[in-house]
């Protein structure tokens, strides 16, 4: 990797602490990713993106800022990327998935809350994430209590704007979410100095839809009986989708999909005949959280899909492109986004239906329900999901975990017993 220390220094990072992270990541990536056999050639692009994770893309953000552009950080798939792009800003997903950031997070937050929230807060407080350091503003949302209160803490470090997400799906909630998107529009226009015109928004809607279609195509390839790509690799691609340049990401992902479709034709597979096909459902897996996939795929399973926000919830459903006026477009955005079935909604029967539908579509032998520790919404929602899956005859195993490696052995034992049983 080129030398980015001058750039990191300018971003106000803690260089010494960041060096520790830079040492750990390649080892982790090598063990989890580069040890895989028969990976598609197209994964070389994503290997390169990871090798430059705090380098090249940060330089691109820096160049954009030097020309007067803004960078906006987000933490939830409900925040419409289309508005950020239409304002001429670059959006980056900031959810963090490493134990490395927990210690700094716990300096300002209680210990007994979700690791995802502690990690992204720690990344900012410790000055060890160049994406966070590049942000001119972050957009939070009122999804869960942990996030909701963390915004108040983060506001001391960076301009923090919060969208008030309704938690039911009645007509008045759709209306409210449209209003929230209108407010975001005004905020982004003020931040960037650019007007969000109908033309710009229409363009951004098309771009985000093309990105969703590329990810849908990737997931379609995983439905094949001879699975052409590992779950770990597919997860990595979704994670990269949150911060890569969208046009480049679309191009490279479609190119990879061509290769995967060829593999399917030629029956080239990364899975073995007896591997159990697993659908993962639950909380998002922010980079570099590859823990559950790695355990599964080294224990006789292949992960075929993720009903998560680093999976189907990110790219299912397109925004209606026939909307022409600003009102119509904003309503179309509200419609598409409020279809996401996050456990922060009540009731959330739609998610049970999604999991059953996906398990069938991807021919899963079983479901791993994965919840981050202290995530009340996903933890509690398991009871209803389990009931629904049982009624549908689909085996399920519940795993609650954090970012540490302390429970790897225990999870492995439970996973192996589950795989034997299904
Ligand atoms: S749409 S899943 S990205 S809120 S932070 S809820 S894990 S306790 S991330 Fe999420 Fe949006 Fe929903 Fe998806 Fe639980 Fe942690 Fe809260 Fe979390």
XYZ file of C-alpha atoms and ligand atoms in Angstrom:
439
model
C 0.000 0.000 0.000
C 1.226 3.500 -0.805
C 2.124 5.816 2.073
C -0.961 7.634 3.287
C 0.428 8.896 6.593
C 0.459 12.517 5.529
C -3.206 12.227 4.521
C -4.166 10.375 7.718
C -2.307 13.017 9.742
C -4.255 15.776 8.018
C -7.469 13.946 8.910
C -6.490 14.212 12.564
C -6.047 10.490 13.078
C -4.225 8.833 15.944
C -1.480 7.397 13.749
C 0.103 5.120 16.334
C -3.145 3.524 17.321
C -4.163 3.232 13.690
C -0.889 1.396 12.943
C -2.042 -1.382 15.259
C -5.226 -1.798 13.219
C -3.245 -1.771 9.977
C -1.172 -4.662 11.309
C -4.115 -6.772 12.453
C -6.345 -6.470 9.393
C -4.098 -8.166 6.771
C -3.550 -11.124 9.128
C -7.267 -11.488 9.720
C -8.055 -11.130 6.016
C -5.381 -13.625 5.025
C -6.713 -16.233 7.438
C -10.378 -15.804 6.585
C -10.273 -14.925 2.883
C -7.039 -15.786 1.150
C -7.101 -19.297 2.637
C -10.179 -20.155 0.534
C -9.770 -22.450 -2.462
C -11.089 -21.992 -5.959
C -12.203 -18.385 -5.508
C -13.545 -16.594 -8.586
C -10.930 -14.505 -10.419
C -13.215 -11.486 -10.034
C -12.561 -11.468 -6.283
C -9.150 -9.961 -7.034
C -10.827 -6.571 -7.310
C -12.301 -6.867 -3.813
C -8.954 -8.135 -2.457
C -7.449 -4.974 -3.858
C -10.162 -2.796 -2.289
C -9.495 -4.389 1.104
C -5.735 -3.990 0.728
C -6.383 -0.274 0.110
C -9.279 0.032 2.546
C -7.815 3.012 4.388
C -5.835 4.241 1.389
C -7.075 4.699 -2.140
C -10.749 5.359 -1.365
C -9.761 7.824 1.372
C -7.597 9.603 -1.178
C -10.606 9.762 -3.515
C -12.676 11.292 -0.713
C -9.857 13.753 -0.051
C -9.674 14.760 -3.728
C -13.437 15.274 -3.738
C -13.183 17.471 -0.644
C -10.322 19.479 -2.142
C -12.677 20.408 -4.969
C -15.233 21.635 -2.455
C -17.230 18.380 -2.271
C -18.694 16.989 0.953
C -18.629 13.530 2.519
C -21.607 12.249 4.493
C -21.495 9.221 6.792
C -24.470 6.930 7.417
C -25.211 3.973 9.682
C -28.455 2.493 8.483
C -29.981 1.268 5.234
C -33.016 3.475 5.821
C -31.048 6.641 5.060
C -31.563 7.243 1.324
C -28.226 7.321 -0.501
C -30.046 8.879 -3.449
C -30.397 12.203 -1.635
C -26.701 12.299 -0.708
C -25.642 11.583 -4.287
C -28.143 14.055 -5.725
C -26.593 16.760 -3.536
C -23.223 16.035 -5.153
C -21.856 14.552 -1.913
C -20.253 11.137 -1.377
C -21.947 8.812 1.094
C -20.040 6.271 3.165
C -21.423 3.586 5.467
C -19.721 3.892 8.838
C -20.929 0.856 10.793
C -17.929 -0.799 12.378
C -17.388 -4.511 12.943
C -14.189 -4.957 14.927
C -13.350 -5.517 18.572
C -10.489 -3.077 17.994
C -12.811 -0.071 18.375
C -14.739 -1.310 21.425
C -12.302 -0.043 24.041
C -12.533 3.547 22.816
C -16.314 3.232 22.486
C -16.578 2.157 26.114
C -14.834 5.352 27.181
C -17.978 7.303 26.354
C -20.749 4.666 26.273
C -21.886 1.995 28.736
C -20.366 -1.460 28.305
C -23.640 -3.338 28.109
C -24.868 -2.072 24.754
C -24.603 -3.322 21.183
C -20.999 -3.796 19.945
C -21.826 -2.181 16.601
C -22.692 1.094 18.303
C -19.716 0.940 20.652
C -17.409 0.188 17.695
C -18.503 3.031 15.422
C -18.451 5.456 18.335
C -15.012 4.187 19.364
C -13.733 4.626 15.821
C -14.588 8.329 15.989
C -13.568 8.949 19.589
C -10.190 7.260 19.065
C -9.623 8.879 15.668
C -8.792 5.529 14.048
C -11.190 5.405 11.092
C -10.249 7.601 8.119
C -13.794 7.311 6.708
C -15.234 8.805 9.852
C -12.505 11.453 9.878
C -13.382 12.392 6.295
C -17.042 13.063 7.070
C -18.372 16.620 7.067
C -21.631 15.416 8.550
C -23.134 12.136 9.705
C -26.775 11.129 9.359
C -28.133 9.019 12.180
C -31.624 7.628 12.635
C -33.946 6.732 15.474
C -33.929 2.978 14.892
C -32.885 1.583 18.258
C -32.232 3.169 21.640
C -28.487 2.512 21.500
C -28.067 4.392 18.253
C -30.528 7.105 19.192
C -28.565 8.068 22.293
C -25.147 7.544 20.675
C -25.918 10.383 18.220
C -26.058 12.773 21.154
C -22.563 11.672 22.169
C -21.191 11.803 18.628
C -22.552 15.282 18.057
C -19.718 16.536 20.284
C -17.238 15.193 17.726
C -18.906 15.717 14.337
C -21.974 17.495 12.934
C -24.705 14.906 13.512
C -28.086 15.055 11.820
C -30.803 12.616 12.894
C -33.727 11.310 10.831
C -36.763 10.311 12.846
C -37.711 6.889 11.487
C -41.283 5.801 12.195
C -41.533 2.346 13.732
C -44.868 1.306 12.268
C -46.001 1.085 8.674
C -49.323 2.883 8.573
C -50.231 5.452 5.907
C -49.324 8.272 8.255
C -45.875 6.693 8.784
C -45.213 6.718 5.035
C -46.223 10.363 5.007
C -43.934 11.083 7.947
C -40.972 9.340 6.308
C -41.529 11.412 3.135
C -41.386 14.539 5.284
C -38.178 13.331 6.914
C -36.652 12.806 3.466
C -37.701 16.351 2.538
C -35.961 17.650 5.669
C -32.833 15.686 4.783
C -32.929 17.280 1.334
C -32.892 20.758 2.887
C -30.071 19.816 5.255
C -27.941 18.371 2.447
C -28.550 21.383 0.245
C -27.373 23.627 3.050
C -24.298 21.504 3.706
C -23.210 21.214 0.087
C -24.510 24.469 -1.329
C -26.004 22.420 -4.167
C -29.671 22.337 -5.023
C -31.156 18.846 -5.324
C -33.028 19.158 -8.592
C -35.491 16.692 -10.072
C -32.913 15.794 -12.750
C -30.173 15.116 -10.218
C -32.457 13.060 -8.014
C -33.759 11.031 -10.971
C -30.155 10.282 -11.954
C -29.251 9.249 -8.404
C -32.303 6.979 -8.188
C -31.208 5.215 -11.378
C -27.648 4.814 -10.111
C -28.741 3.325 -6.771
C -31.155 0.986 -8.549
C -28.333 -0.227 -10.818
C -26.265 -0.961 -7.721
C -29.183 -2.890 -6.218
C -29.596 -4.847 -9.442
C -25.905 -5.813 -9.456
C -26.241 -7.130 -5.896
C -29.466 -8.933 -6.758
C -27.651 -10.588 -9.665
C -24.855 -11.665 -7.323
C -27.366 -13.193 -4.931
C -29.211 -14.947 -7.775
C -25.999 -16.782 -8.640
C -25.940 -18.155 -5.099
C -29.233 -19.940 -5.685
C -27.463 -22.460 -7.943
C -27.022 -25.982 -6.613
C -23.344 -25.719 -7.461
C -22.726 -22.547 -5.481
C -20.154 -20.516 -7.470
C -19.033 -18.186 -4.664
C -18.595 -18.538 -0.928
C -20.867 -16.743 1.520
C -17.798 -15.037 2.938
C -16.946 -13.527 -0.434
C -20.534 -12.431 -1.047
C -20.615 -10.810 2.396
C -17.400 -8.942 1.654
C -18.874 -7.593 -1.580
C -21.964 -6.289 0.260
C -19.759 -4.684 2.886
C -17.648 -2.972 0.219
C -20.818 -1.704 -1.493
C -21.260 0.714 1.416
C -18.168 2.770 0.684
C -16.826 2.028 -2.784
C -17.347 4.357 -5.739
C -20.829 3.258 -6.937
C -20.111 3.235 -10.701
C -16.907 1.243 -10.253
C -18.599 -1.112 -7.821
C -21.453 -1.782 -10.267
C -19.034 -2.448 -13.115
C -16.817 -4.815 -11.124
C -19.726 -6.656 -9.515
C -21.453 -7.229 -12.860
C -18.158 -8.465 -14.268
C -17.841 -10.899 -11.369
C -21.435 -12.031 -11.945
C -20.614 -12.906 -15.567
C -17.867 -15.152 -14.257
C -20.212 -16.699 -11.686
C -22.834 -17.392 -14.339
C -20.138 -19.109 -16.449
C -19.141 -21.141 -13.409
C -22.724 -22.262 -12.929
C -22.919 -23.382 -16.576
C -19.657 -25.303 -16.216
C -20.601 -26.659 -12.782
C -17.636 -25.022 -11.087
C -18.455 -24.722 -7.407
C -16.865 -23.649 -4.135
C -19.155 -25.944 -2.151
C -18.867 -29.673 -1.625
C -21.753 -32.010 -2.332
C -22.553 -32.590 1.330
C -22.238 -28.973 2.463
C -25.371 -27.732 4.180
C -26.909 -24.628 2.601
C -27.448 -21.939 5.229
C -29.444 -18.717 5.249
C -28.189 -16.215 7.826
C -30.769 -13.871 9.286
C -30.373 -11.065 11.781
C -28.246 -8.054 12.620
C -25.886 -6.471 10.097
C -22.282 -7.636 9.808
C -20.123 -4.559 9.426
C -16.618 -4.914 8.030
C -14.483 -6.753 9.237
C -17.032 -8.912 11.038
C -16.748 -12.222 9.173
C -16.967 -14.387 12.285
C -20.164 -16.420 11.771
C -19.603 -16.980 8.046
C -16.079 -18.185 8.714
C -17.207 -20.604 11.408
C -19.956 -21.995 9.170
C -17.861 -22.316 6.053
C -15.089 -24.144 7.880
C -17.599 -26.538 9.478
C -19.277 -28.165 6.466
C -21.733 -25.431 5.452
C -22.060 -22.933 2.644
C -23.838 -19.653 3.318
C -26.212 -19.037 0.394
C -27.868 -15.783 1.481
C -28.116 -13.189 4.258
C -31.385 -11.670 5.402
C -29.508 -8.779 6.986
C -28.718 -5.138 6.243
C -25.393 -6.277 4.800
C -27.495 -8.623 2.665
C -30.967 -8.609 1.147
C -32.373 -5.746 3.233
C -29.817 -3.466 1.566
C -30.808 -4.107 -2.028
C -34.244 -5.708 -2.266
C -36.915 -3.610 -3.983
C -36.091 -0.798 -6.386
C -37.222 2.824 -6.258
C -39.925 3.458 -8.861
C -38.160 5.263 -11.721
C -41.369 6.495 -13.313
C -41.727 9.176 -10.622
C -41.114 12.545 -12.293
C -41.815 15.432 -9.920
C -39.942 16.042 -6.672
C -43.020 15.033 -4.672
C -43.429 11.819 -6.620
C -39.772 10.947 -6.307
C -39.681 11.537 -2.578
C -42.825 9.459 -2.135
C -41.251 6.716 -4.267
C -38.173 6.812 -2.022
C -40.318 6.619 1.124
C -42.231 3.672 -0.369
C -39.126 1.696 -1.222
C -37.312 2.374 2.030
C -40.238 1.696 4.338
C -40.552 -1.752 2.794
C -37.366 -2.762 4.648
C -38.316 -5.104 7.455
C -35.981 -4.155 10.298
C -36.742 -5.523 13.758
C -37.135 -1.964 15.033
C -40.654 -2.017 13.485
C -43.715 -3.314 15.249
C -45.415 -5.495 14.294
C -42.859 -6.995 11.926
C -44.572 -9.988 10.392
C -43.078 -9.032 7.011
C -39.672 -10.142 8.232
C -40.932 -13.621 9.126
C -42.359 -13.906 5.611
C -39.079 -12.678 4.088
C -37.021 -15.265 5.957
C -39.291 -18.124 4.915
C -39.409 -16.913 1.311
C -35.616 -16.549 1.156
C -35.026 -19.944 2.764
C -37.145 -21.483 0.019
C -35.733 -19.401 -2.859
C -32.154 -20.200 -1.872
C -32.983 -23.830 -1.035
C -31.552 -23.466 2.449
C -31.285 -26.558 4.656
C -31.477 -24.345 7.725
C -31.330 -20.823 9.109
C -28.794 -19.339 11.489
C -30.454 -16.499 13.376
C -27.628 -14.221 14.382
C -28.065 -11.341 16.780
C -25.469 -8.988 18.136
C -25.264 -8.946 21.910
C -27.657 -6.503 23.590
C -29.635 -5.873 20.390
C -33.061 -6.056 21.997
C -35.131 -5.783 18.829
C -33.464 -8.679 17.000
C -33.045 -10.750 20.155
C -36.696 -10.461 21.139
C -37.996 -10.879 17.609
C -36.376 -14.321 17.496
C -39.312 -15.823 19.416
C -41.784 -15.071 16.615
C -39.334 -15.916 13.839
C -38.601 -19.268 15.457
C -42.317 -20.048 15.704
C -42.871 -19.142 12.046
C -39.888 -21.176 10.874
C -40.935 -24.186 12.914
C -44.410 -24.013 11.398
C -42.800 -23.920 7.942
C -40.584 -26.915 8.811
C -37.322 -24.953 8.529
C -34.649 -25.721 11.152
C -33.124 -22.725 12.916
C -30.280 -22.099 15.355
C -30.025 -18.910 17.435
C -26.610 -17.370 17.995
C -26.003 -14.261 20.051
C -22.488 -12.940 19.788
C -20.213 -9.895 19.808
C -16.972 -9.035 18.021
C -14.605 -10.853 20.359
C -13.174 -14.301 19.684
C -14.005 -15.558 23.178
C -17.047 -17.542 22.082
C -15.741 -18.957 18.787
C -15.153 -22.467 20.181
C -18.580 -22.600 21.784
C -20.342 -21.354 18.635
C -18.401 -23.853 16.535
C -19.598 -26.744 18.704
C -23.228 -25.617 18.478
C -22.973 -25.042 14.724
C -21.471 -28.488 14.131
C -24.263 -30.140 16.133
C -26.865 -28.149 14.177
C -25.346 -29.064 10.810
C -25.319 -32.710 11.756
C -28.965 -32.561 12.784
C -30.354 -30.910 9.615
S -32.384 -1.276 9.222
S -30.739 -3.579 11.417
S -28.987 -0.959 9.726
S -31.261 -0.280 12.439
S -27.422 -0.794 16.149
S -30.614 -2.309 15.686
S -27.670 -4.299 15.814
S -28.789 -2.619 18.737
S -28.049 -1.945 13.029
Fe -29.661 -1.690 11.821
Fe -30.909 0.021 10.245
Fe -32.243 -1.951 11.378
Fe -30.561 -2.476 9.465
Fe -29.502 -3.767 16.948
Fe -27.161 -2.675 17.260
Fe -29.341 -1.162 17.131
Fe -28.515 -2.371 14.955
